[in-house]
Short mmCIF file of C-alpha atoms in Angstrom, two decimals:
data_model
loop_
_atom_site.label_atom_id
_atom_site.label_comp_id
_atom_site.label_asym_id
_atom_site.label_seq_id
_atom_site.Cartn_x
_atom_site.Cartn_y
_atom_site.Cartn_z
CA ALA A 28 -11.27 -155.20 43.64
CA LEU A 29 -14.06 -154.24 46.06
CA GLY A 30 -15.82 -151.87 43.71
CA GLN A 31 -16.96 -148.33 44.54
CA GLU A 32 -20.21 -149.32 46.28
CA ARG A 33 -18.64 -151.78 48.72
CA ALA A 34 -15.50 -149.71 49.27
CA SER A 35 -17.57 -146.63 50.16
CA LYS A 36 -19.24 -148.51 53.04
CA MET A 37 -16.34 -150.67 54.22
CA HIS A 38 -15.52 -151.40 57.87
CA VAL A 39 -12.03 -150.22 58.95
CA HIS A 40 -9.97 -150.77 62.12
CA PHE A 41 -7.26 -148.14 62.59
CA SER A 42 -4.29 -147.68 64.93
CA LYS A 43 -0.56 -147.17 64.88
CA ILE A 44 1.20 -150.56 65.00
CA GLU A 45 4.70 -151.67 65.94
CA TYR A 46 6.16 -154.12 63.43
CA SER A 47 9.21 -156.37 63.46
CA GLN A 48 10.66 -158.69 60.84
CA GLY A 49 8.21 -161.32 62.08
CA GLY A 50 5.18 -159.06 61.50
CA GLU A 51 2.86 -157.21 63.86
CA VAL A 52 4.12 -156.84 67.44
CA ARG A 53 1.49 -154.69 69.17
CA HIS A 54 -0.94 -151.82 68.76
CA LEU A 55 0.24 -148.36 69.83
CA THR A 56 -1.35 -144.98 70.57
CA PHE A 57 -1.41 -141.82 68.47
CA ALA A 58 1.28 -140.43 70.78
CA ASP A 59 3.85 -142.81 69.28
CA THR A 60 6.26 -141.05 66.92
CA VAL A 61 8.30 -144.04 65.72
CA PHE A 62 5.74 -146.28 64.03
CA GLY A 63 2.76 -145.45 61.85
CA PRO A 64 0.54 -145.11 60.05
CA GLU A 65 -0.69 -141.54 60.46
CA PHE A 66 -4.41 -140.90 60.14
CA ALA A 67 -4.17 -137.82 57.87
CA PRO A 68 -3.17 -139.67 54.67
CA LEU A 69 -6.07 -142.09 55.13
CA ALA A 70 -8.47 -139.22 55.68
CA LYS A 71 -7.31 -137.56 52.47
CA MET A 72 -7.96 -140.73 50.48
CA LEU A 73 -11.43 -141.10 52.00
CA VAL A 74 -12.23 -137.59 50.84
CA LYS A 75 -10.62 -138.00 47.44
CA TYR A 76 -12.58 -141.14 46.61
CA LYS A 77 -15.75 -140.04 48.48
CA LEU A 78 -15.69 -143.05 50.81
CA GLN A 79 -17.80 -143.26 53.98
CA PRO A 80 -16.46 -146.22 55.97
CA VAL A 81 -17.07 -147.05 59.62
CA ILE A 82 -13.69 -146.51 61.32
CA ILE A 83 -13.05 -148.28 64.64
CA CYS A 84 -10.10 -146.93 66.64
CA GLU A 85 -7.90 -149.75 67.98
CA SER A 86 -5.26 -147.73 69.82
CA ASP A 87 -3.76 -149.46 72.86
CA GLY A 88 -5.88 -148.23 75.76
CA THR A 89 -6.63 -144.80 74.27
CA GLN A 90 -9.37 -145.69 71.82
CA SER A 91 -11.77 -142.92 72.84
CA GLN A 92 -9.07 -140.22 73.03
CA ASP A 93 -7.58 -141.09 69.65
CA ALA A 94 -11.04 -141.34 68.05
CA VAL A 95 -11.70 -137.80 69.28
CA ALA A 96 -8.33 -136.72 67.86
CA MET A 97 -9.45 -137.91 64.42
CA LYS A 98 -12.71 -136.01 64.80
CA ASN A 99 -10.89 -132.84 65.92
CA GLU A 100 -8.58 -132.98 62.91
CA TYR A 101 -11.63 -133.18 60.69
CA GLN A 102 -13.21 -130.17 62.42
CA ARG A 103 -9.97 -128.18 62.15
CA ILE A 104 -9.83 -128.66 58.40
CA LEU A 105 -13.50 -127.80 58.00
CA THR A 106 -13.42 -124.54 60.02
CA GLY A 107 -9.77 -123.52 59.84
CA PHE A 108 -9.77 -123.40 63.66
CA ALA A 109 -8.16 -125.91 66.00
CA SER A 110 -9.98 -126.84 69.22
CA THR A 111 -10.86 -129.97 71.16
CA PHE A 112 -14.53 -129.04 71.44
CA GLY A 113 -17.20 -127.29 69.40
CA TYR A 114 -20.32 -127.49 67.24
CA LEU A 115 -20.43 -125.90 63.80
CA VAL A 116 -23.98 -125.12 62.64
CA LEU A 117 -24.29 -124.45 58.90
CA THR A 118 -27.41 -123.06 57.23
CA LYS A 119 -28.14 -121.60 53.83
CA ASP A 120 -27.73 -118.07 55.22
CA LYS A 121 -25.25 -118.27 58.11
CA SER A 122 -22.61 -120.26 59.97
CA ILE A 123 -22.50 -120.47 63.78
CA PHE A 124 -19.64 -121.96 65.82
CA ILE A 125 -20.44 -123.01 69.40
CA THR A 126 -17.55 -123.47 71.83
CA ASP A 127 -16.71 -123.18 75.52
CA PRO A 128 -14.84 -120.37 77.35
CA ARG A 129 -11.44 -122.04 76.80
CA TYR A 130 -11.56 -121.32 73.07
CA PHE A 131 -13.97 -118.41 72.79
CA GLU A 132 -11.34 -115.67 72.48
CA MET A 133 -9.40 -117.57 69.81
CA ALA A 134 -12.60 -118.57 68.03
CA GLN A 135 -13.57 -114.94 67.55
CA SER A 136 -11.06 -114.86 64.68
CA LEU A 137 -13.64 -116.90 62.76
CA GLU A 138 -15.90 -113.84 62.64
CA GLU A 139 -13.59 -112.39 60.00
CA LYS A 140 -14.76 -115.29 57.81
CA GLY A 141 -18.40 -114.51 58.49
CA ILE A 142 -18.84 -117.24 61.12
CA GLU A 143 -20.87 -116.20 64.17
CA VAL A 144 -19.34 -117.42 67.45
CA ARG A 145 -21.44 -118.41 70.48
CA GLN A 146 -19.96 -119.12 73.92
CA ILE A 147 -21.39 -121.75 76.25
CA ALA A 148 -22.32 -120.01 79.51
CA ASN A 149 -21.62 -121.44 82.96
CA GLY A 150 -24.32 -123.86 84.01
CA VAL A 151 -25.56 -124.39 80.46
CA SER A 152 -24.76 -127.60 78.61
CA ALA A 153 -23.34 -127.53 75.10
CA THR A 154 -26.30 -129.42 73.69
CA ALA A 155 -28.74 -127.03 75.43
CA LEU A 156 -27.10 -124.09 73.64
CA LEU A 157 -27.12 -126.07 70.40
CA VAL A 158 -30.87 -126.68 70.75
CA SER A 159 -31.40 -122.98 71.48
CA VAL A 160 -29.47 -121.98 68.34
CA LEU A 161 -31.40 -124.47 66.20
CA LYS A 162 -34.70 -123.10 67.49
CA ASP A 163 -33.58 -119.49 66.87
CA ILE A 164 -32.88 -120.26 63.21
CA GLY A 165 -36.13 -122.19 62.84
CA ALA A 166 -34.51 -125.55 62.10
CA LYS A 167 -36.72 -128.59 61.67
CA THR A 168 -34.25 -131.05 60.12
CA VAL A 169 -30.66 -131.26 61.36
CA GLY A 170 -27.88 -132.89 59.36
CA TYR A 171 -25.09 -134.49 61.39
CA GLU A 172 -21.69 -135.95 60.55
CA ASP A 173 -22.43 -139.64 60.87
CA THR A 174 -18.92 -140.47 59.65
CA GLU A 175 -17.32 -138.63 62.60
CA LEU A 176 -19.50 -139.18 65.70
CA THR A 177 -18.80 -141.82 68.32
CA VAL A 178 -21.72 -144.03 69.38
CA ASN A 179 -21.96 -142.14 72.67
CA GLN A 180 -22.01 -138.75 70.93
CA PHE A 181 -24.73 -139.91 68.55
CA GLN A 182 -26.87 -141.29 71.36
CA THR A 183 -26.55 -137.97 73.21
CA LEU A 184 -27.64 -136.05 70.11
CA GLN A 185 -30.58 -138.38 69.59
CA LYS A 186 -31.75 -137.72 73.15
CA GLU A 187 -31.13 -133.98 73.31
CA LEU A 188 -32.36 -133.20 69.77
CA ALA A 189 -35.42 -135.44 69.93
CA GLU A 190 -37.69 -132.65 68.62
CA PHE A 191 -35.68 -132.37 65.38
CA THR A 192 -35.41 -134.77 62.44
CA LEU A 193 -31.80 -136.01 62.27
CA LEU A 194 -30.35 -136.63 58.82
CA PRO A 195 -26.89 -138.21 58.24
CA CYS A 196 -24.79 -136.05 55.89
CA GLY A 197 -21.15 -136.92 56.61
CA GLY A 198 -20.54 -137.91 53.00
CA ASP A 199 -21.75 -134.56 51.71
CA VAL A 200 -19.47 -132.67 54.11
CA ASN A 201 -16.49 -134.82 53.12
CA TYR A 202 -17.17 -133.99 49.48
CA VAL A 203 -17.04 -130.26 50.26
CA ARG A 204 -13.73 -130.79 52.06
CA SER A 205 -12.18 -132.20 48.89
CA PHE A 206 -12.13 -128.71 47.31
CA LYS A 207 -9.36 -126.39 48.54
CA ASP A 208 -9.38 -122.60 48.17
CA GLU A 209 -6.26 -120.48 47.65
CA GLU A 210 -5.87 -119.77 51.38
CA GLU A 211 -5.94 -123.48 52.24
CA ILE A 212 -3.46 -124.30 49.47
CA SER A 213 -1.15 -121.56 50.75
CA LEU A 214 -1.29 -122.94 54.30
CA ILE A 215 -0.60 -126.46 53.05
CA ARG A 216 2.46 -125.20 51.19
CA LYS A 217 3.71 -123.36 54.30
CA ALA A 218 3.19 -126.45 56.45
CA GLN A 219 5.10 -128.59 53.96
CA SER A 220 7.89 -126.05 53.87
CA VAL A 221 8.23 -126.21 57.66
CA THR A 222 8.23 -130.02 57.54
CA ASP A 223 10.93 -130.05 54.86
CA ALA A 224 13.10 -127.67 56.91
CA ALA A 225 12.68 -129.86 59.99
CA PHE A 226 13.75 -132.98 58.09
CA ARG A 227 16.78 -131.19 56.62
CA GLN A 228 17.84 -130.22 60.14
CA LEU A 229 17.19 -133.75 61.42
CA LEU A 230 19.41 -135.27 58.73
CA LYS A 231 22.34 -133.30 60.17
CA VAL A 232 22.13 -135.09 63.52
CA ILE A 233 20.92 -138.60 62.57
CA ARG A 234 23.69 -141.20 62.56
#
């Protein structure tokens, strides 16, 4: 056994893989629907056991896209809102979600949950708006999800947020994710119900 300390910091390579009776054939992309594994079950175990590994995406030619897909899934669970881009700023007193015009209208539904929504204006970069928001709230130290960022994303944050102290806090956020409220549990049950119905229908046509 690795033990909790080593397991929490392990190095992981992840992709979907085609197998035959002779073993591994080739790496696949997240778009493949025949072979696995899926990322979601792994993510749940990481949260359950409070692990913070470095995960390297090894998809066949779509490493960056599939790595972003894992990050987006994480963001969706955290905010309850699905998008391919956004920053979520959390403080003791408020929550602010920054997104671009593609998702702004949909993101406004978050305001019902007390999350303020900011839209990135034309000609303004996302990180420039992020810096503006951090200054408005008087931030000095900024926690970031070190378990979710790509190297390129981290380097961009380091450059653009140079005036702030950056503090890794991915493990703390993952811990919060491990607790589900009644609304989340209800949505999980609905999703499972839809999946079960789909499989029942599929069994009628599979030979």
